[in-house]
């Protein structure tokens, strides 16, 4: 299992944790060992469900228990998962989310079903190379997002999820036709000025949708969220917005960037210059993926390996850094196969 770094160190490498192993024996037989827990390898089972899907089961889940009971298991998990103790976490909402995650993940006891995912296909005109990124998600900590390009749009799909937005959902969508020109640094510090610019673009989008006969989302009041709240969240033709953006990104000189006053960020060590900015939307929802809706924001491209998303209504900023680990045999056999995979993982949680 590949785990993101400890929050909020988004630039650190992924962490590796073995979950099971297979011993190939003579006469075409094999033994499976579960690696979960702290008492060493023990008996397990693997079943091939169907093509590109298999399940693991631990046959000795008592090896996952600790002598100190659930409290010791929770504190050990917290130290490994978050790199801290419960006493270090003062934010009550964050404590609640962490406890929810522990209860949810520990109930499976390494009895899991695995489905293959593909890395997104790349194109020379892409804004940056698509792939996996680690992102900050407020009190939820770090999560893994897959960035892919689809004509004039880019999409960020959650590979790992949280109690608000589960894995498989499209966390951000970027309109590569709609560049946003940031104001100078002094005016950029004024949140109301940036909000005005973004909402003007949103209104343009709504008007164009109405003219095209689409059903735009109705105007809505800002959500009542605390400043530490998490984002609870084709074919190409020459001269297209995606191609032009890609060329501009590779040749851009960069411009000063600073977060507006009042916008929270889990990681203050974000780049102070950016190449390009685009209008986009981010997915937010209540616990249990209730009342999901897309809200306006700004996609900020820093360099080939880092981008950000400013969630306008949440007044929150997510910083994303590329996963540098390499994965063998992970490329999609075709763009159609990749799109089908996206639809399949989204349908699991819709």
mmCIF file of C-alpha atoms in Angstrom:
data_model
loop_
_atom_site.group_PDB
_atom_site.id
_atom_site.type_symbol
_atom_site.label_atom_id
_atom_site.label_comp_id
_atom_site.label_asym_id
_atom_site.label_seq_id
_atom_site.Cartn_x
_atom_site.Cartn_y
_atom_site.Cartn_z
ATOM 1 C CA UNK A 1 0.000 0.000 0.000
ATOM 2 C CA UNK A 2 1.302 3.428 -0.965
ATOM 3 C CA UNK A 3 0.507 6.049 1.668
ATOM 4 C CA UNK A 4 0.837 9.812 1.262
ATOM 5 C CA UNK A 5 3.426 11.622 3.391
ATOM 6 C CA UNK A 6 2.456 12.950 6.793
ATOM 7 C CA UNK A 7 0.231 16.022 6.644
ATOM 8 C CA UNK A 8 1.004 18.718 5.566
ATOM 9 C CA UNK A 9 4.342 17.759 3.954
ATOM 10 C CA UNK A 10 2.982 17.375 0.445
ATOM 11 C CA UNK A 11 6.435 17.447 -1.164
ATOM 12 C CA UNK A 12 7.748 14.430 0.750
ATOM 13 C CA UNK A 13 7.883 10.988 -0.937
ATOM 14 C CA UNK A 14 5.127 8.395 -0.650
ATOM 15 C CA UNK A 15 5.357 5.791 2.105
ATOM 16 C CA UNK A 16 5.270 2.046 1.435
ATOM 17 C CA UNK A 17 3.526 -0.552 3.612
ATOM 18 C CA UNK A 18 3.308 -4.260 2.648
ATOM 19 C CA UNK A 19 -0.133 -5.810 3.137
ATOM 20 C CA UNK A 20 0.308 -9.394 1.926
ATOM 21 C CA UNK A 21 2.849 -11.617 0.196
ATOM 22 C CA UNK A 22 2.764 -14.812 -1.863
ATOM 23 C CA UNK A 23 5.258 -17.673 -1.566
ATOM 24 C CA UNK A 24 5.477 -19.713 -4.766
ATOM 25 C CA UNK A 25 6.070 -23.371 -3.883
ATOM 26 C CA UNK A 26 6.881 -26.460 -5.906
ATOM 27 C CA UNK A 27 4.244 -28.284 -7.961
ATOM 28 C CA UNK A 28 2.422 -25.035 -8.836
ATOM 29 C CA UNK A 29 1.234 -24.444 -5.270
ATOM 30 C CA UNK A 30 1.564 -21.252 -3.240
ATOM 31 C CA UNK A 31 0.985 -19.893 0.243
ATOM 32 C CA UNK A 32 -0.392 -16.439 1.060
ATOM 33 C CA UNK A 33 0.609 -14.449 4.133
ATOM 34 C CA UNK A 34 -1.142 -11.401 5.555
ATOM 35 C CA UNK A 35 1.339 -8.685 6.616
ATOM 36 C CA UNK A 36 -1.192 -6.496 8.421
ATOM 37 C CA UNK A 37 -0.679 -5.754 12.125
ATOM 38 C CA UNK A 38 2.410 -5.858 14.319
ATOM 39 C CA UNK A 39 2.811 -9.591 15.108
ATOM 40 C CA UNK A 40 4.517 -10.647 11.899
ATOM 41 C CA UNK A 41 3.258 -12.528 8.796
ATOM 42 C CA UNK A 42 0.327 -14.919 9.266
ATOM 43 C CA UNK A 43 -2.082 -17.006 7.219
ATOM 44 C CA UNK A 44 -4.061 -15.272 4.484
ATOM 45 C CA UNK A 45 -5.989 -15.947 1.283
ATOM 46 C CA UNK A 46 -6.222 -14.376 -2.179
ATOM 47 C CA UNK A 47 -9.048 -14.930 -4.635
ATOM 48 C CA UNK A 48 -9.155 -13.823 -8.255
ATOM 49 C CA UNK A 49 -12.641 -12.354 -8.650
ATOM 50 C CA UNK A 50 -12.506 -11.505 -12.349
ATOM 51 C CA UNK A 51 -10.200 -9.819 -14.836
ATOM 52 C CA UNK A 52 -8.353 -6.905 -13.216
ATOM 53 C CA UNK A 53 -9.892 -7.623 -9.809
ATOM 54 C CA UNK A 54 -8.893 -9.738 -6.792
ATOM 55 C CA UNK A 55 -9.690 -9.975 -3.087
ATOM 56 C CA UNK A 56 -7.544 -10.587 -0.008
ATOM 57 C CA UNK A 57 -8.681 -12.131 3.249
ATOM 58 C CA UNK A 58 -6.861 -12.571 6.552
ATOM 59 C CA UNK A 59 -7.494 -15.959 8.205
ATOM 60 C CA UNK A 60 -5.976 -14.922 11.550
ATOM 61 C CA UNK A 61 -7.300 -11.467 12.369
ATOM 62 C CA UNK A 62 -6.324 -11.939 16.025
ATOM 63 C CA UNK A 63 -2.799 -11.095 14.830
ATOM 64 C CA UNK A 64 -4.084 -7.569 14.143
ATOM 65 C CA UNK A 65 -5.087 -6.993 17.771
ATOM 66 C CA UNK A 66 -2.820 -5.350 20.335
ATOM 67 C CA UNK A 67 -2.549 -6.124 24.051
ATOM 68 C CA UNK A 68 -3.648 -2.605 24.957
ATOM 69 C CA UNK A 69 -6.942 -2.992 23.109
ATOM 70 C CA UNK A 70 -8.511 -0.555 20.659
ATOM 71 C CA UNK A 71 -6.998 2.453 22.390
ATOM 72 C CA UNK A 72 -3.456 1.201 21.798
ATOM 73 C CA UNK A 73 -4.355 0.238 18.226
ATOM 74 C CA UNK A 74 -5.732 3.726 17.610
ATOM 75 C CA UNK A 75 -2.682 5.481 19.028
ATOM 76 C CA UNK A 76 -0.337 3.254 17.006
ATOM 77 C CA UNK A 77 -2.375 3.847 13.833
ATOM 78 C CA UNK A 78 -2.389 7.604 14.508
ATOM 79 C CA UNK A 79 1.378 7.650 14.891
ATOM 80 C CA UNK A 80 1.872 5.717 11.642
ATOM 81 C CA UNK A 81 -0.861 7.408 9.607
ATOM 82 C CA UNK A 82 -0.436 10.997 10.770
ATOM 83 C CA UNK A 83 2.995 11.066 12.388
ATOM 84 C CA UNK A 84 1.629 12.574 15.602
ATOM 85 C CA UNK A 85 -0.288 11.840 18.803
ATOM 86 C CA UNK A 86 -3.861 12.753 19.661
ATOM 87 C CA UNK A 87 -2.537 15.347 22.101
ATOM 88 C CA UNK A 88 -0.872 17.144 19.177
ATOM 89 C CA UNK A 89 -4.236 17.672 17.444
ATOM 90 C CA UNK A 90 -6.096 20.534 19.063
ATOM 91 C CA UNK A 91 -8.749 21.033 16.392
ATOM 92 C CA UNK A 92 -11.881 19.189 17.579
ATOM 93 C CA UNK A 93 -13.270 18.760 14.051
ATOM 94 C CA UNK A 94 -9.989 17.216 12.911
ATOM 95 C CA UNK A 95 -10.016 14.786 15.864
ATOM 96 C CA UNK A 96 -13.516 13.700 14.850
ATOM 97 C CA UNK A 97 -12.489 13.109 11.216
ATOM 98 C CA UNK A 98 -9.394 11.131 12.221
ATOM 99 C CA UNK A 99 -11.424 8.908 14.553
ATOM 100 C CA UNK A 100 -13.984 8.307 11.778
ATOM 101 C CA UNK A 101 -11.218 7.220 9.416
ATOM 102 C CA UNK A 102 -9.729 4.829 11.972
ATOM 103 C CA UNK A 103 -13.094 3.188 12.688
ATOM 104 C CA UNK A 104 -13.876 2.916 8.977
ATOM 105 C CA UNK A 105 -10.546 1.468 7.834
ATOM 106 C CA UNK A 106 -9.848 -0.859 10.782
ATOM 107 C CA UNK A 107 -13.148 -2.713 10.441
ATOM 108 C CA UNK A 108 -11.969 -4.444 7.257
ATOM 109 C CA UNK A 109 -8.999 -6.237 8.882
ATOM 110 C CA UNK A 110 -7.199 -6.404 5.524
ATOM 111 C CA UNK A 111 -10.151 -8.191 3.888
ATOM 112 C CA UNK A 112 -10.215 -6.023 0.776
ATOM 113 C CA UNK A 113 -11.066 -6.039 -2.913
ATOM 114 C CA UNK A 114 -8.568 -4.541 -5.349
ATOM 115 C CA UNK A 115 -9.388 -3.166 -8.787
ATOM 116 C CA UNK A 116 -6.871 -2.114 -11.410
ATOM 117 C CA UNK A 117 -6.419 1.575 -12.146
ATOM 118 C CA UNK A 118 -4.616 3.004 -15.153
ATOM 119 C CA UNK A 119 -2.395 6.035 -15.311
ATOM 120 C CA UNK A 120 -3.859 8.687 -17.644
ATOM 121 C CA UNK A 121 -2.691 8.826 -21.261
ATOM 122 C CA UNK A 122 -0.543 11.834 -22.130
ATOM 123 C CA UNK A 123 -0.453 14.110 -25.143
ATOM 124 C CA UNK A 124 2.323 16.524 -26.250
ATOM 125 C CA UNK A 125 -0.102 19.457 -25.926
ATOM 126 C CA UNK A 126 -1.117 18.729 -22.336
ATOM 127 C CA UNK A 127 -0.687 21.619 -19.930
ATOM 128 C CA UNK A 128 1.666 19.447 -17.860
ATOM 129 C CA UNK A 129 2.265 15.710 -17.758
ATOM 130 C CA UNK A 130 -0.826 14.000 -16.291
ATOM 131 C CA UNK A 131 -0.483 11.544 -13.418
ATOM 132 C CA UNK A 132 -0.866 11.093 -9.665
ATOM 133 C CA UNK A 133 -0.543 13.978 -7.208
ATOM 134 C CA UNK A 134 -0.572 14.333 -3.415
ATOM 135 C CA UNK A 135 -2.937 17.104 -2.292
ATOM 136 C CA UNK A 136 -3.798 18.867 0.958
ATOM 137 C CA UNK A 137 -7.460 18.591 1.969
ATOM 138 C CA UNK A 138 -7.850 20.652 5.134
ATOM 139 C CA UNK A 139 -8.622 18.601 8.205
ATOM 140 C CA UNK A 140 -8.789 15.420 6.105
ATOM 141 C CA UNK A 141 -5.015 15.503 5.613
ATOM 142 C CA UNK A 142 -3.272 14.469 2.384
ATOM 143 C CA UNK A 143 -5.073 12.588 -0.379
ATOM 144 C CA UNK A 144 -4.091 11.171 -3.768
ATOM 145 C CA UNK A 145 -5.592 12.724 -6.906
ATOM 146 C CA UNK A 146 -5.208 11.689 -10.544
ATOM 147 C CA UNK A 147 -4.864 14.598 -12.991
ATOM 148 C CA UNK A 148 -6.008 13.840 -16.544
ATOM 149 C CA UNK A 149 -6.737 15.908 -19.651
ATOM 150 C CA UNK A 150 -9.879 15.682 -21.778
ATOM 151 C CA UNK A 151 -9.799 18.097 -24.692
ATOM 152 C CA UNK A 152 -10.319 21.602 -23.318
ATOM 153 C CA UNK A 153 -10.785 20.372 -19.740
ATOM 154 C CA UNK A 154 -8.576 18.895 -17.047
ATOM 155 C CA UNK A 155 -9.971 16.717 -14.277
ATOM 156 C CA UNK A 156 -8.719 15.711 -10.875
ATOM 157 C CA UNK A 157 -10.161 12.361 -9.738
ATOM 158 C CA UNK A 158 -9.767 11.213 -6.144
ATOM 159 C CA UNK A 159 -7.875 7.945 -5.795
ATOM 160 C CA UNK A 160 -8.141 8.114 -2.009
ATOM 161 C CA UNK A 161 -11.173 9.687 -0.361
ATOM 162 C CA UNK A 162 -12.540 10.983 2.917
ATOM 163 C CA UNK A 163 -15.885 11.043 4.804
ATOM 164 C CA UNK A 164 -17.109 13.928 2.621
ATOM 165 C CA UNK A 165 -15.890 13.102 -0.897
ATOM 166 C CA UNK A 166 -15.119 9.395 -1.501
ATOM 167 C CA UNK A 167 -12.522 7.945 -3.838
ATOM 168 C CA UNK A 168 -13.548 7.891 -7.483
ATOM 169 C CA UNK A 169 -15.252 11.276 -7.451
ATOM 170 C CA UNK A 170 -14.067 14.208 -9.553
ATOM 171 C CA UNK A 171 -12.672 16.620 -6.977
ATOM 172 C CA UNK A 172 -11.753 19.441 -9.400
ATOM 173 C CA UNK A 173 -12.483 20.285 -13.036
ATOM 174 C CA UNK A 174 -10.537 22.968 -14.901
ATOM 175 C CA UNK A 175 -11.748 24.841 -17.965
ATOM 176 C CA UNK A 176 -8.618 25.351 -20.072
ATOM 177 C CA UNK A 177 -10.510 27.806 -22.300
ATOM 178 C CA UNK A 178 -10.930 30.240 -19.405
ATOM 179 C CA UNK A 179 -7.680 31.812 -18.328
ATOM 180 C CA UNK A 180 -7.805 33.983 -15.227
ATOM 181 C CA UNK A 181 -5.487 36.965 -15.108
ATOM 182 C CA UNK A 182 -4.549 37.544 -11.498
ATOM 183 C CA UNK A 183 -4.292 41.117 -10.222
ATOM 184 C CA UNK A 184 -0.979 42.461 -8.933
ATOM 185 C CA UNK A 185 0.224 41.098 -5.597
ATOM 186 C CA UNK A 186 -1.196 43.908 -3.478
ATOM 187 C CA UNK A 187 -4.673 43.543 -4.981
ATOM 188 C CA UNK A 188 -4.359 39.739 -4.924
ATOM 189 C CA UNK A 189 -4.139 39.920 -1.124
ATOM 190 C CA UNK A 190 -7.684 41.299 -1.210
ATOM 191 C CA UNK A 191 -9.978 38.265 -1.253
ATOM 192 C CA UNK A 192 -12.942 40.322 -2.468
ATOM 193 C CA UNK A 193 -11.017 41.355 -5.582
ATOM 194 C CA UNK A 194 -10.174 37.764 -6.520
ATOM 195 C CA UNK A 195 -13.730 36.691 -5.711
ATOM 196 C CA UNK A 196 -15.094 39.375 -8.044
ATOM 197 C CA UNK A 197 -12.896 38.138 -10.918
ATOM 198 C CA UNK A 198 -13.853 34.478 -10.453
ATOM 199 C CA UNK A 199 -17.572 35.153 -10.055
ATOM 200 C CA UNK A 200 -17.558 37.203 -13.261
ATOM 201 C CA UNK A 201 -16.181 34.177 -15.096
ATOM 202 C CA UNK A 202 -18.781 31.943 -13.453
ATOM 203 C CA UNK A 203 -21.527 34.265 -14.663
ATOM 204 C CA UNK A 204 -20.116 34.125 -18.207
ATOM 205 C CA UNK A 205 -20.193 30.313 -18.024
ATOM 206 C CA UNK A 206 -23.802 30.385 -16.815
ATOM 207 C CA UNK A 207 -24.918 32.717 -19.596
ATOM 208 C CA UNK A 208 -23.222 30.592 -22.264
ATOM 209 C CA UNK A 209 -24.872 27.463 -20.854
ATOM 210 C CA UNK A 210 -28.261 29.143 -20.983
ATOM 211 C CA UNK A 211 -27.713 30.231 -24.583
ATOM 212 C CA UNK A 212 -26.684 26.677 -25.469
ATOM 213 C CA UNK A 213 -29.820 25.302 -23.821
ATOM 214 C CA UNK A 214 -27.961 23.596 -20.951
ATOM 215 C CA UNK A 215 -29.225 23.550 -17.387
ATOM 216 C CA UNK A 216 -26.779 25.639 -15.332
ATOM 217 C CA UNK A 217 -26.567 25.322 -11.574
ATOM 218 C CA UNK A 218 -28.635 28.019 -9.820
ATOM 219 C CA UNK A 219 -26.929 30.777 -7.799
ATOM 220 C CA UNK A 220 -26.399 29.762 -4.198
ATOM 221 C CA UNK A 221 -25.418 31.288 -0.902
ATOM 222 C CA UNK A 222 -21.847 30.731 0.396
ATOM 223 C CA UNK A 223 -21.461 27.766 2.711
ATOM 224 C CA UNK A 224 -21.050 28.396 6.427
ATOM 225 C CA UNK A 225 -17.683 26.716 6.907
ATOM 226 C CA UNK A 226 -14.899 27.524 9.326
ATOM 227 C CA UNK A 227 -11.591 28.781 7.937
ATOM 228 C CA UNK A 228 -9.973 25.428 8.797
ATOM 229 C CA UNK A 229 -12.751 23.443 7.159
ATOM 230 C CA UNK A 230 -11.653 20.991 4.455
ATOM 231 C CA UNK A 231 -12.780 21.116 0.873
ATOM 232 C CA UNK A 232 -15.435 18.631 2.044
ATOM 233 C CA UNK A 233 -15.544 18.704 -1.261
ATOM 234 C CA UNK A 234 -11.065 13.813 -26.373
ATOM 235 C CA UNK A 235 -9.960 14.693 -29.383
ATOM 236 C CA UNK A 236 -7.806 17.789 -29.949
ATOM 237 C CA UNK A 237 -7.707 20.210 -32.821
ATOM 238 C CA UNK A 238 -4.914 22.647 -33.664
ATOM 239 C CA UNK A 239 -5.392 25.956 -31.908
ATOM 240 C CA UNK A 240 -7.643 24.507 -29.201
ATOM 241 C CA UNK A 241 -7.668 26.040 -25.748
ATOM 242 C CA UNK A 242 -5.823 23.030 -24.328
ATOM 243 C CA UNK A 243 -3.048 23.226 -26.910
ATOM 244 C CA UNK A 244 -2.653 26.978 -26.541
ATOM 245 C CA UNK A 245 -2.549 26.644 -22.771
ATOM 246 C CA UNK A 246 0.070 23.910 -22.992
ATOM 247 C CA UNK A 247 2.306 26.019 -25.206
ATOM 248 C CA UNK A 248 1.848 29.043 -22.936
ATOM 249 C CA UNK A 249 2.636 27.010 -19.817
ATOM 250 C CA UNK A 250 5.918 25.743 -21.239
ATOM 251 C CA UNK A 251 7.028 29.214 -22.277
ATOM 252 C CA UNK A 252 5.547 31.241 -19.427
ATOM 253 C CA UNK A 253 7.832 33.505 -17.408
ATOM 254 C CA UNK A 254 5.733 33.280 -14.261
ATOM 255 C CA UNK A 255 4.036 35.918 -12.159
ATOM 256 C CA UNK A 256 4.056 36.662 -8.417
ATOM 257 C CA UNK A 257 1.519 34.696 -6.393
ATOM 258 C CA UNK A 258 0.288 35.028 -2.829
ATOM 259 C CA UNK A 259 -2.833 33.743 -1.101
ATOM 260 C CA UNK A 260 -5.471 36.374 -0.306
ATOM 261 C CA UNK A 261 -5.853 37.374 3.327
ATOM 262 C CA UNK A 262 -8.323 35.047 5.059
ATOM 263 C CA UNK A 263 -7.650 32.011 2.831
ATOM 264 C CA UNK A 264 -6.415 29.052 4.880
ATOM 265 C CA UNK A 265 -3.779 26.580 3.709
ATOM 266 C CA UNK A 266 -2.501 23.457 5.453
ATOM 267 C CA UNK A 267 0.893 24.078 3.863
ATOM 268 C CA UNK A 268 2.257 27.630 3.929
ATOM 269 C CA UNK A 269 5.290 26.542 1.920
ATOM 270 C CA UNK A 270 3.611 27.062 -1.463
ATOM 271 C CA UNK A 271 5.468 28.601 -4.443
ATOM 272 C CA UNK A 272 5.384 32.400 -4.642
ATOM 273 C CA UNK A 273 5.312 32.476 -8.450
ATOM 274 C CA UNK A 274 2.899 30.759 -10.843
ATOM 275 C CA UNK A 275 2.771 30.188 -14.597
ATOM 276 C CA UNK A 276 -0.940 30.230 -15.391
ATOM 277 C CA UNK A 277 -4.350 30.319 -13.714
ATOM 278 C CA UNK A 278 -7.680 28.952 -14.970
ATOM 279 C CA UNK A 279 -11.278 28.974 -13.852
ATOM 280 C CA UNK A 280 -12.437 25.704 -12.372
ATOM 281 C CA UNK A 281 -14.950 24.068 -10.074
ATOM 282 C CA UNK A 282 -14.427 21.924 -6.995
ATOM 283 C CA UNK A 283 -16.709 19.263 -5.526
ATOM 284 C CA UNK A 284 -17.856 19.711 -1.914
ATOM 285 C CA UNK A 285 -20.349 17.718 0.165
ATOM 286 C CA UNK A 286 -21.463 16.936 3.694
ATOM 287 C CA UNK A 287 -20.433 13.828 5.610
ATOM 288 C CA UNK A 288 -21.453 10.653 3.816
ATOM 289 C CA UNK A 289 -21.276 12.437 0.432
ATOM 290 C CA UNK A 290 -24.574 14.196 1.142
ATOM 291 C CA UNK A 291 -25.732 17.166 -0.983
ATOM 292 C CA UNK A 292 -22.712 17.191 -3.315
ATOM 293 C CA UNK A 293 -22.281 20.284 -5.485
ATOM 294 C CA UNK A 294 -19.664 21.969 -7.635
ATOM 295 C CA UNK A 295 -18.423 25.389 -6.505
ATOM 296 C CA UNK A 296 -16.177 27.933 -8.267
ATOM 297 C CA UNK A 297 -12.440 28.153 -7.741
ATOM 298 C CA UNK A 298 -9.063 28.941 -9.301
ATOM 299 C CA UNK A 299 -6.612 26.379 -10.663
ATOM 300 C CA UNK A 300 -3.055 27.671 -10.180
ATOM 301 C CA UNK A 301 -0.238 26.082 -12.177
ATOM 302 C CA UNK A 302 3.124 26.521 -10.440
ATOM 303 C CA UNK A 303 5.417 24.226 -12.445
ATOM 304 C CA UNK A 304 5.575 20.781 -14.031
ATOM 305 C CA UNK A 305 5.158 19.034 -10.693
ATOM 306 C CA UNK A 306 2.996 21.365 -8.573
ATOM 307 C CA UNK A 307 -0.381 23.050 -8.856
ATOM 308 C CA UNK A 308 -2.967 24.444 -6.493
ATOM 309 C CA UNK A 309 -6.704 24.976 -6.250
ATOM 310 C CA UNK A 310 -8.284 27.873 -4.375
ATOM 311 C CA UNK A 311 -11.748 26.903 -3.120
ATOM 312 C CA UNK A 312 -13.529 30.254 -3.266
ATOM 313 C CA UNK A 313 -16.515 29.551 -1.020
ATOM 314 C CA UNK A 314 -14.509 27.613 1.559
ATOM 315 C CA UNK A 315 -11.721 30.216 1.568
ATOM 316 C CA UNK A 316 -9.327 27.285 1.489
ATOM 317 C CA UNK A 317 -6.309 26.406 -0.650
ATOM 318 C CA UNK A 318 -5.152 22.908 -1.680
ATOM 319 C CA UNK A 319 -1.556 22.377 -2.786
ATOM 320 C CA UNK A 320 -0.754 19.373 -5.003
ATOM 321 C CA UNK A 321 2.668 17.806 -5.634
ATOM 322 C CA UNK A 322 3.424 15.067 -8.150
ATOM 323 C CA UNK A 323 3.880 11.475 -6.951
ATOM 324 C CA UNK A 324 7.396 10.646 -8.139
ATOM 325 C CA UNK A 325 7.121 6.870 -7.600
ATOM 326 C CA UNK A 326 7.049 4.874 -10.828
ATOM 327 C CA UNK A 327 4.550 2.086 -11.479
ATOM 328 C CA UNK A 328 5.157 -0.670 -13.998
ATOM 329 C CA UNK A 329 2.501 -1.840 -16.460
ATOM 330 C CA UNK A 330 0.128 0.911 -15.332
ATOM 331 C CA UNK A 331 -0.445 2.744 -18.623
ATOM 332 C CA UNK A 332 -3.918 2.568 -20.120
ATOM 333 C CA UNK A 333 -4.048 0.448 -23.298
ATOM 334 C CA UNK A 334 -6.174 3.175 -24.928
ATOM 335 C CA UNK A 335 -7.876 6.485 -24.078
ATOM 336 C CA UNK A 336 -11.203 4.651 -24.200
ATOM 337 C CA UNK A 337 -10.008 2.126 -21.584
ATOM 338 C CA UNK A 338 -8.923 4.965 -19.313
ATOM 339 C CA UNK A 339 -12.269 6.766 -19.637
ATOM 340 C CA UNK A 340 -14.106 3.524 -18.900
ATOM 341 C CA UNK A 341 -11.974 3.029 -15.779
ATOM 342 C CA UNK A 342 -12.860 6.549 -14.566
ATOM 343 C CA UNK A 343 -16.553 5.842 -15.048
ATOM 344 C CA UNK A 344 -16.261 2.521 -13.205
ATOM 345 C CA UNK A 345 -14.504 3.881 -10.126
ATOM 346 C CA UNK A 346 -16.904 6.820 -9.958
ATOM 347 C CA UNK A 347 -19.930 4.499 -10.156
ATOM 348 C CA UNK A 348 -18.664 2.585 -7.100
ATOM 349 C CA UNK A 349 -19.286 5.596 -4.866
ATOM 350 C CA UNK A 350 -22.049 7.505 -6.677
#
